[in-house]
Short mmCIF file of C-alpha atoms and ligand atoms in Angstrom, two decimals:
data_model
loop_
_atom_site.label_atom_id
_atom_site.label_comp_id
_atom_site.label_asym_id
_atom_site.label_seq_id
_atom_site.Cartn_x
_atom_site.Cartn_y
_atom_site.Cartn_z
CA MET E 208 -18.20 1.72 39.27
CA ALA E 209 -20.88 2.43 40.08
CA THR E 210 -23.01 3.41 36.90
CA ASP E 211 -23.34 7.14 37.52
CA THR E 212 -19.69 7.35 38.58
CA LEU E 213 -19.08 5.71 34.99
CA LEU E 214 -21.48 8.06 32.86
CA SER E 215 -20.35 11.26 33.71
CA ALA E 216 -16.68 9.41 33.76
CA ILE E 217 -17.20 8.84 30.40
CA LEU E 218 -19.98 11.62 29.39
CA GLN E 219 -16.85 14.01 30.37
CA ALA E 220 -14.09 11.49 28.59
CA VAL E 221 -16.21 12.14 25.44
CA MET E 222 -16.43 16.14 25.64
CA ARG E 223 -12.94 16.50 26.14
CA GLY E 224 -11.63 13.81 23.97
CA GLN E 225 -14.21 14.30 20.84
CA PRO E 226 -12.42 17.43 19.36
CA ARG E 227 -8.76 16.46 19.90
CA ALA E 228 -10.00 12.29 17.80
CA LEU E 229 -11.83 14.56 15.29
CA SER E 230 -9.71 17.40 14.41
CA ASP E 231 -6.57 14.03 14.05
CA ALA E 232 -5.14 13.71 10.21
CA HIS E 233 -5.66 10.35 11.07
CA TYR E 234 -9.33 9.77 12.24
CA PRO E 235 -11.51 8.48 9.31
CA GLY E 236 -13.37 10.70 7.16
CA TRP E 237 -15.80 7.85 5.88
CA HIS E 238 -14.65 4.63 8.92
CA LEU E 239 -16.22 3.88 12.23
CA ALA E 240 -14.45 4.55 14.69
CA PRO E 241 -14.42 6.12 18.40
CA VAL E 242 -15.47 9.53 19.15
CA THR E 243 -12.70 9.01 21.75
CA GLY E 244 -11.61 6.13 23.51
CA LEU E 245 -10.58 2.45 22.30
CA LEU E 246 -13.08 0.57 20.06
CA ASN E 247 -12.59 -2.99 19.44
CA ASP E 248 -15.06 -6.09 18.61
CA PRO E 249 -18.35 -5.05 16.58
CA ASN E 250 -21.18 -6.85 18.14
CA GLY E 251 -24.61 -6.81 17.80
CA PHE E 252 -25.37 -6.08 14.50
CA ILE E 253 -28.43 -6.17 13.01
CA HIS E 254 -30.57 -4.35 10.26
CA PHE E 255 -34.07 -4.15 12.83
CA ASN E 256 -37.65 -2.06 11.73
CA GLY E 257 -36.08 -1.00 8.59
CA ARG E 258 -31.88 0.35 9.94
CA TYR E 259 -28.57 -0.56 10.48
CA HIS E 260 -28.04 -0.53 14.00
CA LEU E 261 -24.17 -1.37 14.81
CA PHE E 262 -22.72 -1.77 18.37
CA TYR E 263 -18.60 -2.07 18.95
CA GLN E 264 -16.96 -3.02 22.65
CA TRP E 265 -15.77 0.77 23.68
CA ASN E 266 -13.76 2.21 26.64
CA ALA E 267 -14.42 6.27 26.46
CA LEU E 268 -11.86 6.11 29.14
CA GLY E 269 -8.91 5.69 26.91
CA CYS E 270 -7.57 3.78 25.19
CA GLN E 271 -6.73 1.36 27.15
CA HIS E 272 -8.64 -2.85 27.68
CA GLN E 273 -11.01 -1.67 30.28
CA HIS E 274 -13.87 -0.58 31.33
CA LYS E 275 -15.38 -2.00 27.83
CA CYS E 276 -19.01 -1.11 27.16
CA TRP E 277 -21.77 -1.34 24.46
CA GLY E 278 -21.89 2.40 21.75
CA HIS E 279 -24.90 1.66 19.67
CA TRP E 280 -24.42 4.11 16.15
CA SER E 281 -27.04 3.10 13.39
CA SER E 282 -27.27 3.50 10.00
CA ALA E 283 -30.26 3.65 7.27
CA ASP E 284 -27.59 3.11 4.67
CA LEU E 285 -24.85 1.91 5.28
CA LEU E 286 -23.10 5.63 5.34
CA GLN E 287 -24.54 8.15 7.53
CA TRP E 288 -24.23 7.07 11.24
CA GLN E 289 -26.12 8.21 14.24
CA HIS E 290 -25.04 8.24 17.64
CA GLU E 291 -27.50 5.53 19.70
CA PRO E 292 -27.74 5.38 23.64
CA LEU E 293 -24.84 4.01 25.32
CA ALA E 294 -25.74 0.47 25.21
CA LEU E 295 -24.30 -1.52 27.84
CA MET E 296 -22.54 -0.57 31.20
CA PRO E 297 -20.26 -2.84 33.23
CA ASP E 298 -22.90 -1.62 36.50
CA GLU E 299 -23.89 -5.24 37.64
CA ALA E 300 -21.78 -7.79 39.46
CA TYR E 301 -22.61 -9.93 36.78
CA ASP E 302 -20.89 -8.40 34.23
CA ARG E 303 -18.24 -6.37 36.11
CA SER E 304 -15.02 -6.52 34.80
CA GLY E 305 -17.30 -5.38 30.84
CA CYS E 306 -19.46 -6.27 28.95
CA TYR E 307 -17.90 -8.00 26.37
CA SER E 308 -18.47 -9.00 22.70
CA GLY E 309 -22.12 -10.48 21.38
CA SER E 310 -24.91 -10.37 19.17
CA ALA E 311 -27.50 -8.88 18.24
CA VAL E 312 -31.33 -11.18 17.39
CA ASP E 313 -34.87 -9.11 16.32
CA ASN E 314 -36.61 -11.06 18.81
CA ASN E 315 -40.68 -11.34 17.80
CA GLY E 316 -40.23 -6.96 17.24
CA VAL E 317 -37.67 -6.44 20.31
CA LEU E 318 -34.30 -5.86 20.31
CA THR E 319 -32.49 -7.84 22.55
CA LEU E 320 -29.11 -8.11 23.36
CA ILE E 321 -27.30 -11.72 24.08
CA TYR E 322 -23.92 -10.28 25.97
CA THR E 323 -20.71 -11.82 27.96
CA GLY E 324 -20.54 -10.40 31.38
CA ASN E 325 -17.10 -10.94 32.13
CA VAL E 326 -15.79 -11.03 35.66
CA LYS E 327 -11.99 -11.45 36.83
CA PHE E 328 -10.76 -11.73 40.54
CA GLU E 329 -9.00 -9.95 42.63
CA ASP E 330 -6.91 -13.72 43.03
CA GLY E 331 -6.46 -13.76 38.93
CA GLY E 332 -9.55 -16.38 37.95
CA ARG E 333 -12.52 -14.97 35.73
CA THR E 334 -15.61 -16.01 35.05
CA ALA E 335 -18.68 -15.25 32.07
CA TRP E 336 -21.84 -15.15 31.78
CA GLN E 337 -23.64 -14.91 28.81
CA CYS E 338 -26.54 -12.62 28.57
CA LEU E 339 -29.41 -11.05 27.76
CA ALA E 340 -30.78 -7.12 27.17
CA VAL E 341 -33.81 -5.97 25.94
CA GLN E 342 -34.71 -2.11 23.91
CA ASN E 343 -36.59 0.13 26.11
CA GLU E 344 -38.67 3.70 24.24
CA ALA E 345 -36.04 5.66 24.93
CA GLY E 346 -33.48 3.75 23.31
CA GLY E 347 -31.48 1.93 25.59
CA PHE E 348 -31.77 -1.29 26.61
CA ASP E 349 -32.93 -2.80 29.87
CA LYS E 350 -30.74 -5.90 31.62
CA LEU E 351 -32.64 -9.13 32.16
CA GLY E 352 -29.01 -10.73 33.36
CA PRO E 353 -27.95 -13.96 33.09
CA VAL E 354 -29.87 -17.08 30.53
CA VAL E 355 -25.79 -18.96 30.79
CA ALA E 356 -23.61 -19.52 33.18
CA LEU E 357 -19.94 -20.67 32.96
CA PRO E 358 -20.84 -24.95 31.21
CA ASP E 359 -18.26 -27.69 33.56
CA GLY E 360 -15.48 -28.65 31.80
CA TYR E 361 -14.05 -25.10 30.26
CA THR E 362 -12.75 -22.03 32.15
CA GLY E 363 -12.99 -19.01 32.40
CA HIS E 364 -12.90 -18.06 28.46
CA VAL E 365 -16.42 -18.77 27.66
CA ARG E 366 -17.67 -16.01 25.52
CA ASP E 367 -18.85 -13.71 22.64
CA PRO E 368 -21.64 -15.13 22.42
CA LYS E 369 -23.58 -15.21 19.05
CA VAL E 370 -26.82 -16.11 18.43
CA TRP E 371 -29.76 -16.38 14.71
CA ARG E 372 -32.90 -18.29 14.44
CA HIS E 373 -33.48 -21.71 12.33
CA GLY E 374 -36.65 -23.27 12.08
CA GLU E 375 -38.65 -23.61 15.75
CA HIS E 376 -35.42 -22.71 17.95
CA TRP E 377 -32.67 -19.90 18.63
CA TYR E 378 -29.29 -21.00 18.60
CA MET E 379 -25.96 -20.07 19.55
CA VAL E 380 -22.95 -20.27 19.28
CA LEU E 381 -19.86 -19.65 22.26
CA GLY E 382 -16.10 -19.05 22.08
CA ALA E 383 -14.14 -21.55 24.68
CA GLN E 384 -11.49 -22.85 26.66
CA ASP E 385 -12.20 -26.41 27.78
CA THR E 386 -10.07 -26.97 30.85
CA ALA E 387 -6.51 -28.81 28.54
CA LEU E 388 -6.56 -24.63 27.44
CA GLN E 389 -8.23 -26.30 23.61
CA GLY E 390 -9.59 -23.58 22.00
CA LYS E 391 -13.49 -24.30 21.22
CA VAL E 392 -17.00 -23.63 19.80
CA LEU E 393 -19.55 -24.88 21.76
CA LEU E 394 -23.28 -24.86 20.67
CA LEU E 395 -26.45 -24.51 21.67
CA ARG E 396 -29.92 -24.14 21.49
CA SER E 397 -33.41 -22.97 23.10
CA GLU E 398 -36.95 -21.50 22.36
CA ASP E 399 -37.07 -18.06 23.80
CA LEU E 400 -33.25 -17.13 23.96
CA GLN E 401 -33.89 -17.99 28.06
CA ALA E 402 -33.12 -21.32 28.87
CA TRP E 403 -30.27 -23.14 26.73
CA GLN E 404 -29.57 -25.82 26.02
CA HIS E 405 -26.04 -26.54 25.74
CA LEU E 406 -25.43 -29.26 22.33
CA GLY E 407 -21.88 -29.40 22.81
CA GLU E 408 -18.56 -28.91 20.82
CA LEU E 409 -19.05 -27.89 17.74
CA ALA E 410 -15.49 -27.25 16.18
CA GLY E 411 -11.63 -26.75 17.62
CA SER E 412 -8.57 -27.85 19.05
CA GLY E 413 -7.99 -31.51 18.18
CA LEU E 414 -11.96 -31.46 16.64
CA ASN E 415 -12.80 -33.27 13.38
CA GLY E 416 -9.57 -34.26 11.45
CA LEU E 417 -8.36 -30.31 13.34
CA GLY E 418 -5.40 -31.37 14.95
CA ALA E 419 -3.92 -28.86 18.14
CA ALA E 420 -5.89 -25.87 17.18
CA GLY E 421 -5.10 -23.08 19.49
CA TYR E 422 -5.87 -22.04 23.65
CA MET E 423 -8.93 -20.03 22.83
CA TRP E 424 -11.60 -19.47 20.18
CA GLU E 425 -12.63 -16.19 20.13
CA CYS E 426 -15.76 -14.37 18.17
CA PRO E 427 -17.08 -17.33 16.67
CA ASP E 428 -20.31 -17.06 13.79
CA LEU E 429 -22.02 -19.76 11.79
CA PHE E 430 -24.02 -19.38 8.85
CA THR E 431 -25.19 -20.82 6.07
CA LEU E 432 -24.08 -19.58 1.63
CA GLY E 433 -24.24 -20.94 -0.53
CA ASP E 434 -24.60 -25.14 -0.30
CA SER E 435 -21.93 -25.09 2.32
CA THR E 436 -22.37 -23.79 6.11
CA PHE E 437 -19.49 -21.46 7.05
CA LEU E 438 -18.19 -20.40 10.74
CA ILE E 439 -15.65 -17.56 11.40
CA CYS E 440 -14.03 -18.13 14.69
CA CYS E 441 -11.04 -16.52 15.83
CA PRO E 442 -8.24 -19.05 16.30
CA GLN E 443 -6.08 -17.86 19.10
CA GLY E 444 -2.40 -19.73 19.39
CA ILE E 445 -2.48 -21.45 16.09
CA ALA E 446 0.97 -21.37 14.42
CA PRO E 447 1.88 -19.13 12.35
CA GLU E 448 3.34 -20.75 8.67
CA ALA E 449 6.06 -19.10 6.73
CA GLN E 450 3.18 -17.09 4.64
CA ARG E 451 -0.29 -16.91 6.64
CA PHE E 452 -1.28 -16.49 10.22
CA LEU E 453 1.39 -14.10 10.15
CA ASN E 454 -0.79 -11.47 12.83
CA ALA E 455 -0.63 -12.25 17.07
CA HIS E 456 -4.02 -13.40 16.43
CA PRO E 457 -6.32 -14.72 13.90
CA SER E 458 -9.56 -15.06 12.19
CA ALA E 459 -9.86 -18.11 10.34
CA TRP E 460 -13.23 -19.54 8.25
CA LEU E 461 -13.83 -22.91 8.47
CA ALA E 462 -16.95 -24.51 6.09
CA GLY E 463 -18.51 -27.41 5.99
CA ASP E 464 -22.24 -28.87 6.37
CA LEU E 465 -24.05 -28.64 9.76
CA ASP E 466 -26.70 -31.59 11.19
CA TYR E 467 -28.31 -28.89 13.55
CA ASP E 468 -30.08 -32.49 15.38
CA THR E 469 -26.95 -33.88 15.75
CA ALA E 470 -24.87 -30.83 16.23
CA ARG E 471 -22.23 -32.85 13.66
CA PHE E 472 -20.36 -29.74 12.05
CA THR E 473 -17.97 -31.61 9.17
CA HIS E 474 -15.57 -29.62 7.54
CA GLY E 475 -12.05 -28.28 6.13
CA GLY E 476 -9.09 -26.53 7.15
CA PHE E 477 -8.97 -23.49 8.22
CA HIS E 478 -8.35 -20.18 5.91
CA GLU E 479 -7.71 -16.56 6.84
CA LEU E 480 -9.95 -14.08 6.43
CA ASP E 481 -8.12 -11.20 6.18
CA ALA E 482 -4.63 -11.47 5.58
CA GLY E 483 -3.51 -8.30 5.85
CA PHE E 484 -1.85 -6.66 9.07
CA GLU E 485 -5.25 -5.57 11.44
CA PHE E 486 -8.31 -7.27 11.04
CA TYR E 487 -9.74 -9.51 13.91
CA ALA E 488 -13.23 -10.26 15.72
CA PRO E 489 -15.86 -10.14 12.08
CA GLN E 490 -19.50 -9.95 12.47
CA THR E 491 -21.80 -11.03 9.89
CA THR E 492 -25.51 -10.38 9.51
CA LEU E 493 -27.86 -10.68 6.66
CA THR E 494 -30.12 -8.00 5.85
CA ASP E 495 -34.18 -8.26 4.78
CA ASP E 496 -32.73 -8.48 0.40
CA GLY E 497 -31.25 -11.68 2.26
CA ARG E 498 -26.93 -9.98 1.64
CA ARG E 499 -24.68 -11.38 3.85
CA LEU E 500 -22.75 -8.95 5.53
CA LEU E 501 -19.93 -8.72 7.34
CA VAL E 502 -17.24 -6.30 9.14
CA GLY E 503 -14.76 -6.20 11.24
CA TRP E 504 -12.90 -4.24 13.70
CA MET E 505 -9.01 -3.35 11.41
CA GLY E 506 -7.44 -3.88 15.21
CA VAL E 507 -5.14 -6.90 16.66
CA PRO E 508 -5.44 -7.73 20.44
CA ASP E 509 -1.46 -8.27 21.76
CA GLY E 510 0.35 -6.71 18.94
CA GLU E 511 2.24 -3.39 18.22
CA GLU E 512 -1.35 -1.72 19.12
CA MET E 513 -0.46 -0.01 21.85
CA HIS E 514 1.97 1.96 20.04
CA GLN E 515 -0.15 3.74 17.21
CA PRO E 516 0.30 7.10 17.33
CA THR E 517 -3.15 8.04 17.48
CA ILE E 518 -3.24 7.26 21.36
CA ALA E 519 -1.36 10.58 21.68
CA HIS E 520 -4.45 11.79 20.51
CA GLY E 521 -6.91 10.27 23.13
CA TRP E 522 -8.59 7.63 20.60
CA ILE E 523 -7.75 3.92 19.06
CA HIS E 524 -9.26 1.84 16.48
CA GLN E 525 -11.43 1.49 13.94
CA MET E 526 -14.15 -0.85 11.99
CA THR E 527 -13.66 -1.71 8.34
CA CYS E 528 -15.95 -1.49 5.92
CA VAL E 529 -18.90 -3.35 5.76
CA ARG E 530 -18.50 -5.99 2.87
CA GLU E 531 -20.74 -8.32 1.08
CA LEU E 532 -20.01 -12.24 1.97
CA GLY E 533 -20.16 -14.73 -1.73
CA THR E 534 -19.06 -18.33 -2.34
CA HIS E 535 -17.58 -20.18 -5.52
CA ASN E 536 -14.78 -22.50 -5.74
CA GLY E 537 -16.42 -22.91 -2.41
CA LYS E 538 -14.13 -20.29 -1.39
CA LEU E 539 -15.69 -17.47 0.91
CA TYR E 540 -15.53 -13.75 -0.60
CA GLN E 541 -15.88 -10.83 0.47
CA ARG E 542 -16.13 -6.69 -1.50
CA PRO E 543 -17.30 -3.34 -0.67
CA VAL E 544 -20.77 -3.62 0.37
CA ALA E 545 -22.09 -2.26 -2.58
CA GLU E 546 -23.72 1.48 -0.74
CA LEU E 547 -20.52 2.14 -0.14
CA GLN E 548 -20.50 3.67 -4.79
CA ALA E 549 -21.94 6.37 -3.59
CA LEU E 550 -19.11 8.07 -2.11
CA ARG E 551 -17.80 8.55 -4.54
CA ASP E 552 -16.75 11.32 -6.45
CA LYS E 553 -16.19 11.72 -10.52
CA GLU E 554 -14.06 8.47 -11.54
CA GLN E 555 -10.58 9.64 -13.04
CA ARG E 556 -8.36 6.82 -15.29
CA PHE E 557 -5.50 5.91 -16.42
CA GLN E 558 -4.36 3.35 -18.83
CA GLY E 559 -0.74 2.63 -19.24
CA ARG E 560 3.12 1.49 -18.06
CA ALA E 561 2.21 1.26 -15.00
CA ALA E 562 5.00 4.27 -13.32
CA ASP E 563 3.52 7.03 -15.74
CA ALA E 564 0.40 6.77 -13.04
CA PRO E 565 -0.57 10.43 -12.22
CA ALA E 566 0.12 10.28 -8.17
CA MET E 567 -2.99 10.02 -6.41
CA PRO E 568 -3.91 12.25 -3.05
CA ALA E 569 -4.00 9.07 -0.18
CA ARG E 570 -6.70 10.07 1.70
CA ARG E 571 -9.99 8.92 0.70
CA LEU E 572 -9.66 6.69 -2.55
CA GLU E 573 -10.68 4.38 -4.11
CA LEU E 574 -8.61 2.79 -7.16
CA GLU E 575 -8.87 -0.35 -9.50
CA LEU E 576 -6.17 -2.40 -10.87
CA ALA E 577 -6.16 -4.63 -13.75
CA GLY E 578 -2.96 -5.48 -14.96
CA THR E 579 -0.83 -9.17 -14.59
CA GLY E 580 1.72 -7.43 -11.57
CA GLY E 581 5.18 -6.64 -11.53
CA ILE E 582 3.97 -3.29 -10.14
CA THR E 583 4.78 -1.79 -6.38
CA VAL E 584 2.07 -0.21 -5.14
CA ASP E 585 3.15 2.97 -2.91
CA PHE E 586 1.35 4.06 -0.63
CA ALA E 587 2.70 7.21 1.35
CA HIS E 588 6.23 5.56 1.64
CA THR E 589 4.77 4.04 4.82
CA LEU E 590 2.88 1.31 3.39
CA ARG E 591 3.92 -0.68 -0.09
CA LEU E 592 1.90 -3.48 -1.73
CA GLU E 593 4.57 -5.29 -4.40
CA TRP E 594 1.58 -7.32 -7.21
CA CYS E 595 4.11 -9.83 -8.10
CA ASP E 596 3.44 -12.94 -10.64
CA ASP E 597 2.68 -15.30 -7.85
CA GLY E 598 1.17 -12.78 -4.86
CA LEU E 599 0.86 -9.52 -3.28
CA ARG E 600 3.27 -8.56 -0.41
CA LEU E 601 2.49 -5.69 1.77
CA ALA E 602 5.55 -3.97 3.55
CA ARG E 603 5.10 -2.36 6.75
CA ARG E 604 7.61 -0.73 8.98
CA SER E 605 7.71 -2.36 12.90
CA LEU E 606 6.28 0.84 15.36
CA VAL E 607 8.35 -0.34 18.02
CA SER E 608 11.33 -1.22 16.09
CA GLY E 609 11.47 -0.31 12.42
CA GLU E 610 11.89 -3.53 10.64
CA TRP E 611 10.06 -4.73 8.03
CA HIS E 612 7.17 -6.73 8.07
CA TYR E 613 4.92 -8.55 4.98
CA ARG E 614 1.91 -9.50 4.95
CA TYR E 615 1.01 -13.00 1.72
CA TRP E 616 -0.56 -13.57 -0.63
CA GLN E 617 -0.15 -16.18 -2.71
CA GLY E 618 -2.61 -16.32 -5.88
CA ALA E 619 -2.63 -15.08 -9.62
CA VAL E 620 -3.66 -11.51 -8.87
CA THR E 621 -5.71 -9.60 -12.75
CA GLN E 622 -7.82 -6.94 -10.14
CA LEU E 623 -7.48 -4.73 -7.06
CA GLN E 624 -10.08 -2.96 -5.57
CA ILE E 625 -8.10 -0.64 -2.91
CA LEU E 626 -10.19 1.73 -0.43
CA CYS E 627 -8.16 4.36 1.94
CA ASP E 628 -9.08 6.01 4.26
CA HIS E 629 -7.05 8.58 6.08
CA SER E 630 -5.20 5.91 7.75
CA SER E 631 -6.79 2.84 6.63
CA VAL E 632 -5.79 0.71 3.65
CA GLU E 633 -8.41 -2.20 2.49
CA ILE E 634 -7.24 -4.60 -0.81
CA PHE E 635 -9.69 -6.37 -2.73
CA ILE E 636 -8.20 -9.57 -4.36
CA ASN E 637 -10.24 -11.34 -7.48
CA HIS E 638 -12.83 -9.34 -7.14
CA GLY E 639 -13.17 -10.61 -3.54
CA GLU E 640 -10.65 -13.58 -3.23
CA GLY E 641 -9.31 -12.32 -1.83
CA VAL E 642 -8.26 -9.03 1.19
CA MET E 643 -5.86 -7.21 3.22
CA SER E 644 -6.59 -4.76 5.84
CA SER E 645 -3.74 -3.26 7.71
CA ARG E 646 -3.77 0.71 9.96
CA TYR E 647 -0.66 2.67 8.28
CA PHE E 648 -0.70 6.10 9.78
CA PRO E 649 1.81 8.47 6.47
CA VAL E 650 1.91 12.20 7.14
CA HIS E 651 -0.26 13.80 5.22
CA PRO E 652 -1.16 14.75 2.73
CA ALA E 653 -0.36 12.31 0.95
CA ALA E 654 0.03 10.22 -2.45
CA ILE E 655 -0.57 6.74 -3.98
CA THR E 656 2.12 6.27 -6.38
CA LEU E 657 2.73 2.69 -8.93
CA ILE E 658 5.91 1.92 -9.35
CA GLY E 659 7.81 -0.25 -12.75
CA ASP E 660 7.35 -1.00 -16.57
CA THR E 661 4.05 -2.90 -16.39
CA GLU E 662 0.79 -1.96 -18.10
CA VAL E 663 -2.00 -1.19 -16.21
CA ALA E 664 -5.62 0.06 -16.30
CA VAL E 665 -6.40 2.66 -13.73
CA ARG E 666 -10.20 3.56 -12.79
CA TYR E 667 -9.76 6.02 -9.27
CA TRP E 668 -12.65 8.31 -7.67
CA SER E 669 -12.09 10.27 -4.30
CA LEU E 670 -14.16 9.22 -1.98
CA ARG E 671 -16.74 11.62 -0.01
CA ARG E 672 -16.19 12.07 4.10
CA CYS E 673 -18.93 10.17 5.90
CA VAL E 674 -19.23 12.36 9.68
CA VAL E 675 -21.76 10.30 12.54
CA GLU E 676 -23.87 12.97 13.93
C1 LIG R 1902 -12.17 -10.16 20.73
C2 LIG R 1902 -11.82 -9.97 22.57
C3 LIG R 1902 -13.10 -11.03 22.59
C4 LIG R 1902 -14.05 -10.45 24.12
C5 LIG R 1902 -13.89 -8.98 23.76
C6 LIG R 1902 -13.61 -8.12 24.58
O1 LIG R 1902 -10.85 -9.06 20.92
O2 LIG R 1902 -11.07 -10.25 23.46
O3 LIG R 1902 -13.15 -12.23 23.29
O4 LIG R 1902 -15.30 -10.27 24.01
O5 LIG R 1902 -13.25 -8.22 22.94
O6 LIG R 1902 -13.21 -6.54 24.53
#
């Protein structure tokens, strides 16, 4: 579509769609969501010039995965966000089928985006270019065009550049599919963000002792935390297990050691990053005070997404809350970022038999439970969390068949911190050892109740609304 045509269609879609979306009882009160249309991956998450910037995959024109642009929000405090000018639109030959996911860097004071230009051909084939864009004085972005072409040995599925600085160089990880249809992560190096050298395959199906591990790895991210290097990725096509990797596509982490000189990454096995029904394509950034923050898409492609009821209100999907990453005993921990505590209204407490706890208003709530299990948390009769001796089972009915579906977290649980927004629940387990993120669509006003005879200590807060301006 020509730039002018696309821009006027987006403007009209926003004018018409925003009132409908924002008046939907399921539209989030403090999470980021599209003002109309479809949102998916977080992109370009960065702290730059004193503000956080979060870009996102956005189709303003409808609730399908088409016409992907980069929307853009910024915030000084991770609470109060504001809309920024639309950053990227698919209006060049090299990105005409979508400005796909990517990242942002501070290149000597210039906010620079590295994204995938996706090109689909009429015969069903496709190619991909990794492209640059730099911020202009008006806050928008000027495209500089492709800097990495499709490498030999890979299909057109090469995308989602995540770039970071290490020593004297820029490094990039890229999600890829090789011509044998195996999912891989590629590592590249550059001195100037323009000329890139391929260093090889960092990880993937059949590499580093992994065995068969999927046909395409999307949205890689690599960073060091504590003594380990963590690779986050979304390996499509790995086999579901009885209690893990049950979503249509999972999001996982691997930990190990990266030798930047030889590009060799020795690592252990996959761990699920989030065990809930909706979580995908997370991205991290480093703050000025050294915290590694993560935000994910609270959605999953190819599952039941197109049956979500918000589509009737012209919008679909939201981000997770921003999380701070930590590491303990070799595991990756996630906790809600500390800034979110400013959303809390006055603290309320209960101690005693779980079933005697008061019903709590589900709309915007933070809930902390300390106990040992034997408790069910009922979210508006729409989602149920069963806390057993050996772990958690989260139950929700299929939006298609009405059958119960389950997600699991295995291990002894002593503490839960649950963040609720109008149609989402994020369950942090044992101070961040695990997380389960899920959407649910209750009838409001909805209540959360506890079931069970065991002793529990509860603290809870109503959370204030945070409107994007
Ligand atoms: C992941 C993903 C990415 C791609 C983007 C397109 O959800 O498929 O691989 O860049 O979404 O919107």
